[in-house]
Coordinates of C-alpha atoms in Angstrom, one line a residue:
Chain A
M19 CA 113.1 115.4 106.9
T20 CA 115.6 113.5 104.7
T21 CA 118.3 115.9 103.4
L22 CA 120.3 115.1 100.3
D23 CA 123.5 117.0 99.6
T24 CA 124.6 117.4 96.0
D25 CA 126.3 119.8 93.5
V26 CA 123.4 120.1 91.0
L27 CA 119.7 119.6 91.5
V28 CA 117.7 119.2 88.3
V29 CA 114.0 119.8 88.8
G30 CA 111.9 118.0 86.1
G31 CA 112.1 114.7 84.2
G32 CA 111.6 115.3 80.5
P33 CA 114.1 115.9 77.7
A34 CA 115.6 119.1 79.0
A35 CA 115.9 117.8 82.6
T36 CA 117.5 114.5 81.5
W37 CA 120.0 116.2 79.2
A38 CA 120.9 118.7 82.0
A39 CA 121.4 115.9 84.5
L40 CA 123.5 113.9 82.1
R41 CA 125.8 116.7 81.1
A42 CA 126.2 117.9 84.7
A43 CA 127.2 114.4 85.8
Q44 CA 129.6 114.1 82.8
R45 CA 131.2 117.3 84.0
G46 CA 132.0 115.7 87.3
A47 CA 129.1 117.0 89.4
D48 CA 127.1 115.0 91.8
V49 CA 123.5 115.2 90.5
V50 CA 120.0 114.7 91.9
L51 CA 117.1 114.8 89.5
A52 CA 113.7 115.3 91.1
D53 CA 110.6 114.7 89.0
K54 CA 107.0 115.4 89.8
G55 CA 106.0 112.2 88.0
Y56 CA 108.3 109.5 86.7
C57 CA 111.4 110.4 84.7
G58 CA 110.9 108.6 81.4
T59 CA 107.1 108.9 81.1
S60 CA 106.2 112.3 82.4
G61 CA 105.9 115.5 80.3
A62 CA 104.8 116.6 76.9
T63 CA 107.5 114.7 75.0
A64 CA 107.3 111.2 76.6
S65 CA 103.8 110.5 75.7
A66 CA 103.9 112.1 72.3
G67 CA 106.9 112.2 70.1
T68 CA 108.1 115.1 68.2
G69 CA 109.9 116.4 65.1
V70 CA 113.3 117.7 65.8
W71 CA 115.0 120.7 64.2
Y72 CA 117.8 118.5 62.9
V73 CA 119.6 120.2 60.0
P74 CA 123.0 118.9 58.7
P75 CA 125.8 121.4 58.8
D76 CA 125.4 122.5 55.3
P77 CA 125.4 126.3 55.0
E78 CA 122.5 126.6 52.6
A79 CA 120.3 124.2 54.5
R80 CA 121.1 126.0 57.8
E81 CA 120.4 129.3 56.2
A82 CA 117.0 128.1 54.9
A83 CA 116.2 126.6 58.3
M84 CA 116.9 129.8 60.1
A85 CA 115.1 132.0 57.6
A86 CA 112.0 129.8 57.5
R87 CA 110.2 131.0 60.5
E88 CA 111.7 134.4 61.3
G89 CA 108.8 136.3 59.9
L90 CA 106.2 134.1 61.6
G91 CA 108.0 134.7 64.8
G92 CA 107.8 138.5 64.4
Y93 CA 111.6 138.8 64.0
L94 CA 112.2 138.3 67.7
A95 CA 114.5 135.3 67.3
D96 CA 118.2 135.6 67.4
R97 CA 120.4 134.1 64.6
R98 CA 123.4 133.5 66.9
W99 CA 121.2 131.4 69.2
M100 CA 119.6 129.6 66.2
G101 CA 123.1 128.6 65.0
R102 CA 124.1 127.3 68.4
V103 CA 121.0 125.3 68.8
L104 CA 121.3 123.8 65.3
D105 CA 124.9 122.7 66.0
Q106 CA 124.1 121.4 69.4
T107 CA 121.0 119.5 68.3
Y108 CA 122.8 117.9 65.4
A109 CA 125.5 116.6 67.7
Q110 CA 123.0 115.4 70.4
M111 CA 120.8 113.6 67.9
N112 CA 123.8 111.8 66.6
E113 CA 124.8 111.0 70.2
L114 CA 121.3 109.5 70.7
A115 CA 121.9 107.2 67.7
E116 CA 125.4 106.2 68.8
V117 CA 125.4 106.2 72.6
A118 CA 121.7 105.7 73.4
R119 CA 121.3 103.4 70.4
Y120 CA 118.0 105.1 69.6
P121 CA 116.6 103.0 66.6
F122 CA 116.2 105.7 64.0
P123 CA 114.5 104.6 60.9
T124 CA 116.1 104.6 57.5
G125 CA 114.6 106.3 54.4
P126 CA 113.8 104.7 51.1
D127 CA 117.4 105.5 50.0
G128 CA 118.9 103.7 53.0
A129 CA 120.0 106.9 54.7
P130 CA 119.1 107.3 58.4
L131 CA 116.3 109.7 59.2
R132 CA 117.0 111.7 62.3
T133 CA 114.4 114.5 62.1
G134 CA 112.1 113.2 64.8
L135 CA 111.8 111.1 68.0
Q136 CA 109.1 108.9 69.3
G137 CA 108.5 110.0 72.9
P138 CA 108.2 106.8 74.8
E139 CA 111.3 105.3 73.1
Y140 CA 113.3 108.5 73.5
M141 CA 112.6 109.1 77.1
R142 CA 113.0 105.5 78.1
R143 CA 116.5 105.7 76.8
M144 CA 117.2 109.1 78.4
R145 CA 116.3 107.6 81.8
V146 CA 118.8 104.8 81.2
L147 CA 121.5 107.3 80.2
V148 CA 120.9 109.4 83.3
R149 CA 121.0 106.5 85.7
R150 CA 124.0 105.0 84.1
A151 CA 125.8 108.4 84.6
G152 CA 125.2 108.0 88.4
V153 CA 122.4 110.6 88.8
R154 CA 120.2 110.0 91.8
V155 CA 116.7 110.0 90.4
L156 CA 113.8 110.9 92.7
D157 CA 110.5 109.9 91.0
H158 CA 107.1 111.1 92.2
S159 CA 108.8 113.8 94.2
P160 CA 107.3 117.1 93.3
V161 CA 109.5 120.0 94.4
R162 CA 107.4 122.7 96.2
E163 CA 109.8 125.5 96.8
L164 CA 113.4 126.6 96.4
L165 CA 116.0 127.3 99.1
V166 CA 118.2 130.4 99.0
D167 CA 121.2 131.4 100.9
R168 CA 121.8 134.7 102.7
D169 CA 122.9 136.4 99.5
G170 CA 119.8 135.2 97.6
A171 CA 121.7 132.6 95.6
V172 CA 119.7 129.4 95.0
A173 CA 120.8 126.6 97.3
G174 CA 118.5 123.7 96.8
A175 CA 114.8 122.8 97.1
V176 CA 112.2 121.2 99.3
G177 CA 109.7 118.7 98.1
H178 CA 107.5 115.7 98.9
R179 CA 108.0 112.0 98.0
R180 CA 104.4 111.2 97.4
Q181 CA 104.8 107.4 97.2
E182 CA 106.7 107.4 100.5
G183 CA 104.5 110.0 102.1
A184 CA 107.5 112.0 103.4
D185 CA 109.0 115.5 102.7
Y186 CA 112.6 115.8 101.5
R187 CA 115.2 118.5 101.1
V188 CA 118.0 118.8 98.7
R189 CA 120.9 121.2 99.4
S190 CA 122.8 122.0 96.2
G191 CA 125.3 124.3 94.7
A192 CA 123.0 125.1 91.8
V193 CA 119.6 124.3 90.5
V194 CA 118.3 123.7 87.0
L195 CA 114.6 124.3 86.5
A196 CA 113.4 122.0 83.6
T197 CA 109.8 121.7 84.7
G198 CA 108.1 122.2 81.4
G199 CA 105.6 124.9 80.3
C200 CA 102.1 125.3 81.5
A201 CA 99.1 123.8 79.8
F202 CA 96.6 124.5 82.7
L203 CA 95.6 120.9 83.2
S204 CA 93.7 121.0 79.8
K205 CA 94.3 117.2 79.3
A206 CA 96.5 117.9 76.3
L207 CA 98.6 114.8 75.7
G208 CA 101.0 114.2 78.6
C209 CA 100.7 117.8 79.8
D210 CA 98.9 117.5 83.2
V211 CA 102.3 117.5 84.9
N212 CA 103.1 120.8 83.2
T213 CA 101.5 123.4 85.5
G214 CA 104.3 126.0 85.3
D215 CA 105.7 125.1 88.7
G216 CA 109.2 126.1 87.8
A217 CA 108.3 129.6 86.8
L218 CA 106.6 130.1 90.2
F219 CA 109.7 128.9 92.0
A220 CA 111.9 131.1 89.8
A221 CA 109.8 134.2 90.4
E222 CA 109.7 133.6 94.1
V223 CA 113.5 134.0 94.2
G224 CA 113.4 137.0 91.9
A225 CA 113.9 135.6 88.4
E226 CA 112.2 137.2 85.4
L227 CA 110.1 135.9 82.6
S228 CA 110.1 136.7 78.9
G229 CA 107.6 136.4 76.1
M230 CA 104.7 135.4 78.2
E231 CA 102.3 136.8 75.7
F232 CA 103.3 133.9 73.4
S233 CA 101.2 131.5 75.4
N234 CA 98.0 131.0 73.4
A235 CA 98.8 127.7 71.7
Y236 CA 95.9 125.3 71.2
G237 CA 96.2 121.8 69.8
I238 CA 93.6 120.0 67.7
A239 CA 92.2 116.7 69.2
P240 CA 89.2 114.6 68.6
E241 CA 86.5 115.8 70.9
H242 CA 86.7 114.4 74.5
T243 CA 90.2 112.9 73.9
S244 CA 93.8 113.8 74.7
V245 CA 95.9 113.2 71.6
T246 CA 96.9 116.7 70.4
K247 CA 99.2 115.6 67.6
T248 CA 98.4 118.2 64.9
A249 CA 100.7 117.5 62.0
F250 CA 98.3 115.2 60.3
Y251 CA 95.5 117.7 60.3
S252 CA 97.2 119.2 57.3
Y253 CA 95.3 116.4 55.4
A254 CA 92.0 117.5 56.9
T255 CA 88.9 119.0 55.6
F256 CA 86.9 120.8 58.3
S257 CA 83.2 121.2 58.2
R258 CA 80.1 122.2 60.1
A259 CA 77.5 119.7 61.4
D260 CA 75.5 120.0 58.2
G261 CA 78.5 119.1 56.2
E262 CA 79.2 122.6 54.8
V263 CA 83.0 123.0 54.5
L264 CA 84.4 125.5 56.9
E265 CA 86.2 128.0 54.7
G266 CA 89.6 129.0 55.7
A267 CA 89.9 126.4 58.5
G268 CA 93.1 124.6 58.6
S269 CA 95.7 123.1 60.9
A270 CA 98.4 125.7 60.5
R271 CA 97.1 129.1 59.5
G272 CA 93.3 128.5 59.9
R273 CA 93.2 127.3 63.5
S274 CA 91.6 130.5 64.7
V275 CA 88.7 129.9 62.3
I276 CA 88.1 126.6 64.1
A277 CA 88.3 128.4 67.4
R278 CA 85.8 131.0 66.4
T279 CA 83.4 128.4 65.1
L280 CA 83.7 126.2 68.2
L281 CA 82.4 129.1 70.2
S282 CA 78.9 128.5 68.8
E283 CA 78.8 125.1 67.2
K284 CA 80.6 121.8 66.7
V285 CA 83.4 121.5 64.1
F286 CA 84.0 118.2 62.3
C287 CA 86.9 116.9 60.4
V288 CA 87.9 114.1 58.0
L289 CA 91.5 113.4 56.8
D290 CA 90.3 112.9 53.3
R291 CA 93.3 114.6 51.6
A292 CA 95.7 111.7 52.3
D293 CA 96.0 109.2 49.6
E294 CA 96.5 105.4 50.3
P295 CA 100.3 105.3 50.5
T296 CA 100.2 108.4 52.7
R297 CA 97.7 106.8 55.0
R298 CA 99.9 103.7 55.5
A299 CA 102.9 105.8 56.2
M300 CA 101.0 108.0 58.7
R301 CA 100.3 104.9 60.8
L302 CA 103.9 104.0 61.0
A303 CA 105.0 107.5 61.9
Q304 CA 102.6 108.3 64.7
P305 CA 101.0 105.2 66.3
N306 CA 99.5 107.2 69.1
F307 CA 97.7 109.4 66.7
F308 CA 95.7 106.4 65.5
L309 CA 95.3 104.9 69.0
T310 CA 92.4 107.3 69.6
F311 CA 90.6 106.6 66.4
D312 CA 91.0 102.8 66.6
R313 CA 89.6 102.8 70.0
L314 CA 86.7 105.1 69.1
G315 CA 86.0 102.9 66.1
I316 CA 86.4 105.7 63.7
D317 CA 88.2 105.6 60.3
P318 CA 89.5 109.2 60.3
F319 CA 90.2 109.0 56.5
T320 CA 86.5 108.4 55.6
Q321 CA 84.4 109.2 58.6
R322 CA 83.9 112.7 60.0
F323 CA 84.6 113.2 63.7
A324 CA 84.1 116.2 66.0
V325 CA 87.2 118.1 67.1
T326 CA 88.2 120.3 69.9
L327 CA 91.1 122.6 70.7
L328 CA 93.0 121.9 73.9
A329 CA 95.1 124.7 75.5
E330 CA 98.8 124.0 75.3
G331 CA 99.7 127.4 76.9
T332 CA 103.5 127.8 77.2
V333 CA 104.1 124.2 76.3
R334 CA 103.6 124.9 72.7
G335 CA 103.9 128.7 73.2
T336 CA 107.4 130.2 73.6
G337 CA 107.3 132.2 76.8
G338 CA 109.1 131.2 80.0
I339 CA 111.9 132.0 82.4
R340 CA 114.2 134.6 81.1
I341 CA 117.8 133.4 80.5
T342 CA 120.7 135.7 80.5
G343 CA 123.7 133.7 79.3
D344 CA 124.8 131.1 76.9
D345 CA 124.8 128.6 79.8
C346 CA 121.0 129.3 80.4
A347 CA 121.7 131.1 83.6
T348 CA 118.9 133.4 84.9
T349 CA 119.1 136.7 86.7
V350 CA 119.4 134.7 90.0
V351 CA 122.7 133.4 91.1
G352 CA 122.9 129.6 91.0
L353 CA 119.6 129.2 89.0
Y354 CA 119.5 127.9 85.5
A355 CA 116.4 127.2 83.2
A356 CA 116.0 124.9 80.3
G357 CA 113.4 123.4 78.0
D358 CA 109.8 124.7 78.0
A359 CA 110.3 126.2 81.4
A360 CA 112.6 128.7 79.8
T361 CA 111.7 131.2 77.1
R362 CA 112.2 129.8 73.6
E363 CA 112.2 133.2 71.9
P364 CA 116.0 133.0 71.1
I365 CA 115.2 130.5 68.4
C366 CA 111.4 130.8 67.8
G367 CA 110.7 134.4 68.5
G368 CA 106.9 134.8 69.0
F369 CA 105.7 131.8 67.0
T370 CA 104.9 128.5 68.5
G371 CA 108.0 126.4 69.1
G372 CA 105.8 123.3 69.1
G373 CA 107.4 120.2 67.7
S374 CA 110.8 120.5 66.2
H375 CA 112.0 123.8 67.6
N376 CA 111.0 123.0 71.2
A377 CA 112.5 119.6 71.0
A378 CA 115.8 121.1 69.7
W379 CA 115.7 123.7 72.4
A380 CA 115.0 121.2 75.1
M381 CA 118.1 119.1 74.3
S382 CA 120.3 122.1 73.7
S383 CA 119.3 124.2 76.6
G384 CA 119.2 121.2 78.8
A385 CA 122.8 120.4 77.9
W386 CA 124.0 123.9 78.4
A387 CA 122.1 124.5 81.7
G388 CA 123.5 121.2 83.1
A389 CA 127.0 122.0 82.1
G390 CA 126.7 125.6 83.4
A391 CA 125.2 124.5 86.7
A392 CA 127.9 122.0 87.2
A393 CA 130.7 124.4 86.4
F394 CA 129.1 127.0 88.8
A395 CA 128.6 124.5 91.6
L396 CA 132.0 122.9 91.4
A397 CA 133.8 126.3 91.2
E398 CA 131.9 127.8 94.1
G399 CA 132.1 124.7 96.3
R400 CA 130.3 126.7 99.0
H401 CA 127.1 124.8 99.3
R402 CA 127.8 122.3 102.0
D403 CA 127.2 124.3 105.2
R404 CA 125.7 127.7 104.2
P405 CA 122.6 128.7 106.1
V406 CA 119.5 128.6 103.8
R407 CA 115.9 129.6 104.0
A408 CA 112.9 128.4 102.1
A409 CA 111.6 130.9 99.5
G410 CA 108.0 129.6 98.8
G411 CA 105.0 131.9 99.3
A412 CA 101.5 131.2 98.1
G413 CA 100.0 128.1 99.6
L414 CA 102.9 127.5 102.0
R415 CA 103.2 130.7 104.1
P416 CA 99.9 132.6 104.2
T417 CA 100.1 136.2 105.2
G418 CA 96.8 136.5 106.9
F419 CA 93.8 134.5 108.1
G420 CA 90.7 134.0 106.1
A421 CA 88.8 131.7 103.8
A422 CA 91.0 130.2 101.1
P423 CA 90.0 128.4 97.9
S424 CA 90.9 124.7 97.8
A425 CA 93.4 123.8 95.1
A426 CA 90.6 122.3 93.0
E427 CA 88.5 125.5 93.3
A428 CA 91.5 127.7 92.4
I429 CA 92.3 125.5 89.4
R430 CA 88.7 125.7 88.2
L431 CA 88.7 129.5 88.6
V432 CA 92.0 129.9 86.7
Q433 CA 90.8 127.5 83.9
R434 CA 87.7 129.6 83.5
E435 CA 89.9 132.5 82.5
V436 CA 92.6 130.8 80.4
L437 CA 91.0 127.8 78.6
P438 CA 88.1 129.6 76.7
Y439 CA 89.0 130.5 73.1
D440 CA 87.3 133.9 73.3
I441 CA 89.6 135.0 76.2
N442 CA 93.0 133.5 75.6
Y443 CA 93.0 132.5 71.9
L444 CA 91.0 135.3 70.2
R445 CA 92.4 138.0 72.5
H446 CA 90.9 141.4 73.1
G447 CA 92.1 144.0 75.7
D448 CA 88.7 144.3 77.3
R449 CA 88.4 140.6 77.9
L450 CA 92.0 140.2 79.0
R451 CA 91.5 143.0 81.6
A452 CA 88.3 141.4 82.9
A453 CA 90.1 138.0 83.2
L454 CA 93.0 139.6 84.9
S455 CA 90.8 141.1 87.6
E456 CA 89.4 137.6 88.3
L457 CA 92.9 136.1 88.3
D458 CA 94.2 138.8 90.7
G459 CA 91.4 137.8 93.1
V460 CA 92.4 134.2 92.9
W461 CA 96.1 135.0 93.5
T462 CA 95.3 137.3 96.5
A463 CA 93.2 134.6 98.1
L464 CA 95.8 131.9 97.6
R465 CA 98.7 134.1 98.7
E466 CA 97.0 135.4 101.8
H467 CA 95.0 132.5 103.1
A468 CA 95.8 129.2 101.4
F469 CA 97.9 126.6 103.2
A470 CA 98.8 123.0 102.7
D471 CA 101.7 120.8 103.7
G472 CA 102.8 117.2 103.0
S473 CA 100.9 115.5 100.2
G474 CA 98.5 118.4 99.8
A475 CA 101.1 121.1 99.1
G476 CA 102.0 119.9 95.6
R477 CA 98.5 120.5 94.1
L478 CA 98.0 123.8 95.9
R479 CA 101.4 125.0 94.6
S480 CA 100.5 123.9 91.1
A481 CA 97.3 126.0 91.4
A482 CA 99.3 128.9 92.5
A483 CA 101.8 128.4 89.6
M484 CA 98.9 128.3 87.1
T485 CA 97.5 131.5 88.6
A486 CA 100.8 133.3 88.4
H487 CA 101.4 132.0 84.9
A488 CA 98.0 133.3 83.7
R489 CA 98.7 136.7 85.2
W490 CA 102.1 137.1 83.5
M491 CA 100.5 136.0 80.3
Y492 CA 97.7 138.5 80.3
H493 CA 99.9 141.4 81.6
S494 CA 102.3 140.7 78.8
A495 CA 99.6 140.4 76.2
L496 CA 98.2 143.7 77.3
T497 CA 101.6 145.3 77.1
R498 CA 102.0 144.2 73.5
T499 CA 99.5 146.5 71.8
E500 CA 99.9 145.0 68.4
S501 CA 99.8 141.6 66.7
R502 CA 103.1 139.8 66.5
G503 CA 103.9 136.1 66.2
M504 CA 101.2 134.1 67.9
A505 CA 100.3 137.0 70.2
K506 CA 97.5 138.4 68.1
R507 CA 95.1 141.0 69.4
L508 CA 91.7 141.6 67.9
D509 CA 91.8 145.2 69.1
F510 CA 95.4 145.7 67.6
P511 CA 95.4 143.6 64.5
E512 CA 98.5 145.1 62.9
Q513 CA 102.2 144.6 63.6
D514 CA 103.7 147.8 65.0
P515 CA 107.3 148.4 64.0
T516 CA 107.9 150.4 67.1
Q517 CA 107.2 147.3 69.2
H518 CA 109.9 145.1 67.8
H519 CA 111.1 144.2 71.3
R520 CA 110.8 141.5 73.9
V521 CA 108.2 141.9 76.7
L522 CA 109.7 140.9 80.0
S523 CA 107.6 140.3 83.2
G524 CA 108.0 139.4 86.8
G525 CA 106.6 139.8 90.3
L526 CA 103.9 137.9 92.1
D527 CA 101.8 140.0 94.3
R528 CA 102.4 142.9 91.9
V529 CA 103.1 141.8 88.4
R530 CA 105.1 144.2 86.3
T531 CA 106.1 144.2 82.6
W532 CA 108.9 146.0 80.8
T533 CA 110.6 145.7 77.4
E534 CA 114.0 144.8 76.2
A535 CA 115.6 145.4 72.8
V536 CA 116.2 142.4 70.6
A537 CA 119.9 141.7 70.0
Chain B
M1 CA 91.3 107.3 80.9
I2 CA 92.5 104.1 82.5
E3 CA 89.4 101.9 82.5
L4 CA 90.6 98.4 83.1
L5 CA 93.1 96.4 85.1
D6 CA 92.7 92.7 84.6
P7 CA 93.8 90.9 87.8
E8 CA 94.1 87.6 85.8
R9 CA 96.7 89.0 83.5
C10 CA 98.5 91.1 86.1
V11 CA 101.8 89.7 87.3
S12 CA 102.2 92.1 90.3
C13 CA 105.3 93.8 88.9
D14 CA 103.9 97.2 90.1
K15 CA 105.4 98.8 87.1
C16 CA 102.2 100.8 86.5
V17 CA 102.4 102.2 90.0
K18 CA 105.9 103.4 89.3
V19 CA 105.6 104.8 85.7
C20 CA 102.2 106.6 85.9
P21 CA 103.2 110.3 85.7
T22 CA 100.2 111.4 87.7
D23 CA 100.3 108.7 90.4
V24 CA 96.9 107.1 89.6
F25 CA 97.7 103.7 91.0
D26 CA 98.2 102.4 94.6
L27 CA 99.9 99.2 95.6
G28 CA 97.2 96.6 96.2
A29 CA 97.1 94.6 99.4
D30 CA 96.7 91.4 97.4
G31 CA 99.6 92.2 95.1
V32 CA 97.4 93.6 92.3
P33 CA 97.7 97.4 91.9
V34 CA 94.5 99.5 92.4
I35 CA 93.2 102.3 90.2
A36 CA 93.0 104.7 93.1
R37 CA 92.7 108.1 91.5
Q38 CA 91.1 107.7 88.1
S39 CA 90.3 111.4 87.9
D40 CA 94.0 112.2 87.9
C41 CA 94.5 110.1 84.8
Q42 CA 95.7 112.3 81.9
T43 CA 95.0 109.7 79.2
C44 CA 98.7 109.4 78.2
F45 CA 98.7 105.6 77.7
Q46 CA 102.0 105.2 79.4
C47 CA 100.9 102.6 82.0
E48 CA 99.5 100.5 79.2
A49 CA 102.7 100.8 77.1
N50 CA 104.8 99.7 80.0
C51 CA 102.6 96.8 81.2
P52 CA 104.5 93.6 80.3
T53 CA 101.3 91.5 80.2
D54 CA 98.8 93.8 78.6
A55 CA 96.7 93.8 81.7
L56 CA 95.7 97.5 81.4
Y57 CA 93.5 99.3 79.0
V58 CA 93.3 103.1 78.6
A59 CA 90.2 104.4 76.7
P60 CA 90.8 107.5 74.6
H61 CA 88.2 109.5 76.5
T62 CA 89.3 112.0 79.0
T63 CA 86.3 111.4 81.2
P64 CA 85.3 108.0 82.7
L65 CA 83.2 105.6 80.6
P66 CA 79.8 104.6 82.0
P67 CA 79.6 101.4 84.0
G68 CA 79.0 98.4 81.8
S69 CA 80.8 99.8 78.7
P70 CA 82.2 97.1 76.5
E71 CA 85.7 98.4 77.1
H72 CA 85.5 97.1 80.6
D73 CA 85.3 93.6 79.2
V74 CA 88.6 91.9 78.6
A75 CA 87.1 89.4 76.1
H76 CA 85.8 92.3 74.0
L77 CA 89.1 94.1 74.0
V78 CA 91.0 90.9 73.0
E79 CA 88.5 90.2 70.3
T80 CA 88.8 93.7 68.8
G81 CA 92.6 93.6 69.0
L82 CA 92.7 96.7 71.2
L83 CA 94.2 95.2 74.4
G84 CA 97.9 95.7 74.2
S85 CA 97.7 97.4 70.8
Y86 CA 99.7 100.4 71.8
R87 CA 102.6 98.3 73.1
A88 CA 102.6 96.3 69.9
H89 CA 102.7 99.5 67.8
L90 CA 105.6 100.8 69.9
G91 CA 107.3 97.4 69.3
W92 CA 107.9 96.9 73.0
G93 CA 108.1 93.3 74.2
R94 CA 110.1 90.2 73.4
G95 CA 110.8 89.6 69.7
R96 CA 109.3 92.8 68.5
T97 CA 111.0 95.4 66.3
P98 CA 110.9 98.9 67.9
G99 CA 108.2 101.0 66.2
A100 CA 110.7 103.9 66.0
A101 CA 112.8 101.9 63.6
L102 CA 109.9 101.6 61.2
A103 CA 108.5 105.1 61.6
V104 CA 108.8 106.5 58.1
G105 CA 105.8 108.7 57.5
P106 CA 104.8 111.0 54.7
S107 CA 106.4 114.4 53.9
L108 CA 103.9 117.1 54.8
T109 CA 105.3 119.4 52.1
P110 CA 106.6 118.3 48.7
S111 CA 110.2 119.1 49.5
G112 CA 109.9 118.5 53.3
P113 CA 111.5 115.7 55.2
R114 CA 109.6 112.4 55.9
L115 CA 107.8 112.6 59.2
I116 CA 109.2 110.1 61.6
S117 CA 107.3 110.8 64.8

């Protein structure tokens, strides 16, 4: 097996991963970046594009930006972190303009507009920056497990180079997990690489999760298609098949009405609230939004089309690996988390971080994690020869003999418990408990019996990661016996002031949850 | 999903094999990449955006089109202006202005910023 020696290994290839790799390299670390897909095209951002929480350093504007979503997030965000992320994001967006020469547009008044990024252009340029900084980029090289040393500190990873058909190993002084959230292979735009792998790797070495109840994000898309860009649905009128307007349905607050209706009938939509100049501007802002319609032969402004909701799990939710320091360290020595793989509660609380907040978080946390991992690895300097062991469990090291589900079967079983709106979106304790018992069965079968190596390991590990993710989600959702942020419960519809805390979770064979006071 | 790879337009640069995030293509023995795992396609349009000769077409559907669909016909896609349309909107390719530079959208709220992505 090929072994690479490095200071910092970054796992992932999206915005958080590339910023982490870039900063680590700039701090003098030798860096390897291993992406499951292709760094520059893979992940939720590259195919889409996103608003960015870019607010000039004007005290009033900053105050308004911080206050805007605190209530929506159930008051679980943290002002100190919001301030840090706003500062960091402002600087990095300007760096994108000046160093990466990202072609930001200018507004009607001639001033540059830096409140958003088009995914393909952004990530193409991030790949260039990373390579220019000397980072060794391994594309199509899904990591399958972490390596730890005798003290339990993270010491690298093992993976498979799928286009070369060979396993590889990286020994490193620190690891940054920037693998994205988990969208359960729902076909939401660009998200099929986001199967929560990083959270599985982290939990296997003892890291903890936070906010996993905030994991029921669903994006609107035309039926049978992938483009889940939802901003423009604020111009929509939703209706039933017979044309009757669906009262209360909307893109922002009325999405649950759409979900409830979709359980028994189709929901249609037309973007009839956009006037002509708005329509023209919409096309310029989001070309991929119109790609779908142009290719379906539908004029979305005048013709009704059926819509669906695609699960975006913790990609647009806010839960993820718990971080314990300003440098995005975790509870495990040598392990750092960034982007959607990490919890975004510090700036979002319990309300979807989709779009601008997640984008700001990805670049900020990526930069901090990269710098933190570099500082740690360079100071420790102990990684070269220490003995290590591989930490992977489910799918790699079965504990018994018996019939195991294939990766495809396990994925189907998990999807059956997490994609349906009446289980994961419109949550009720009874249904969550029933789903958990199915998911526990899938986990046990995977953990005890499933095995794959080489090219088959990646998919099986993704299936295991999705199963683990779903179990942390539902355990956390059951722990929060109230409705707060996006974690709403039909059986506990009110916010409970005594539950103004974070819900932490961890464990694999036995999942546990506990709470932590908000700073 | 990826529905078309036109061997006439393909210049064998293998870029699609490289950039596809879900590894849908294989290198072809004759130099023309092969759509080897269509079911892994996540309909993200990245291969099409990165193809320098507009030899690829991704249909918006997340399940395969039935055989004989008009979208398997290059002439039809050229005629309707769909072939290469995403790359054109992105402004990628010689002599084009990056779409990002022109992306000034509406404000979703009266006092909100203009949407640019």
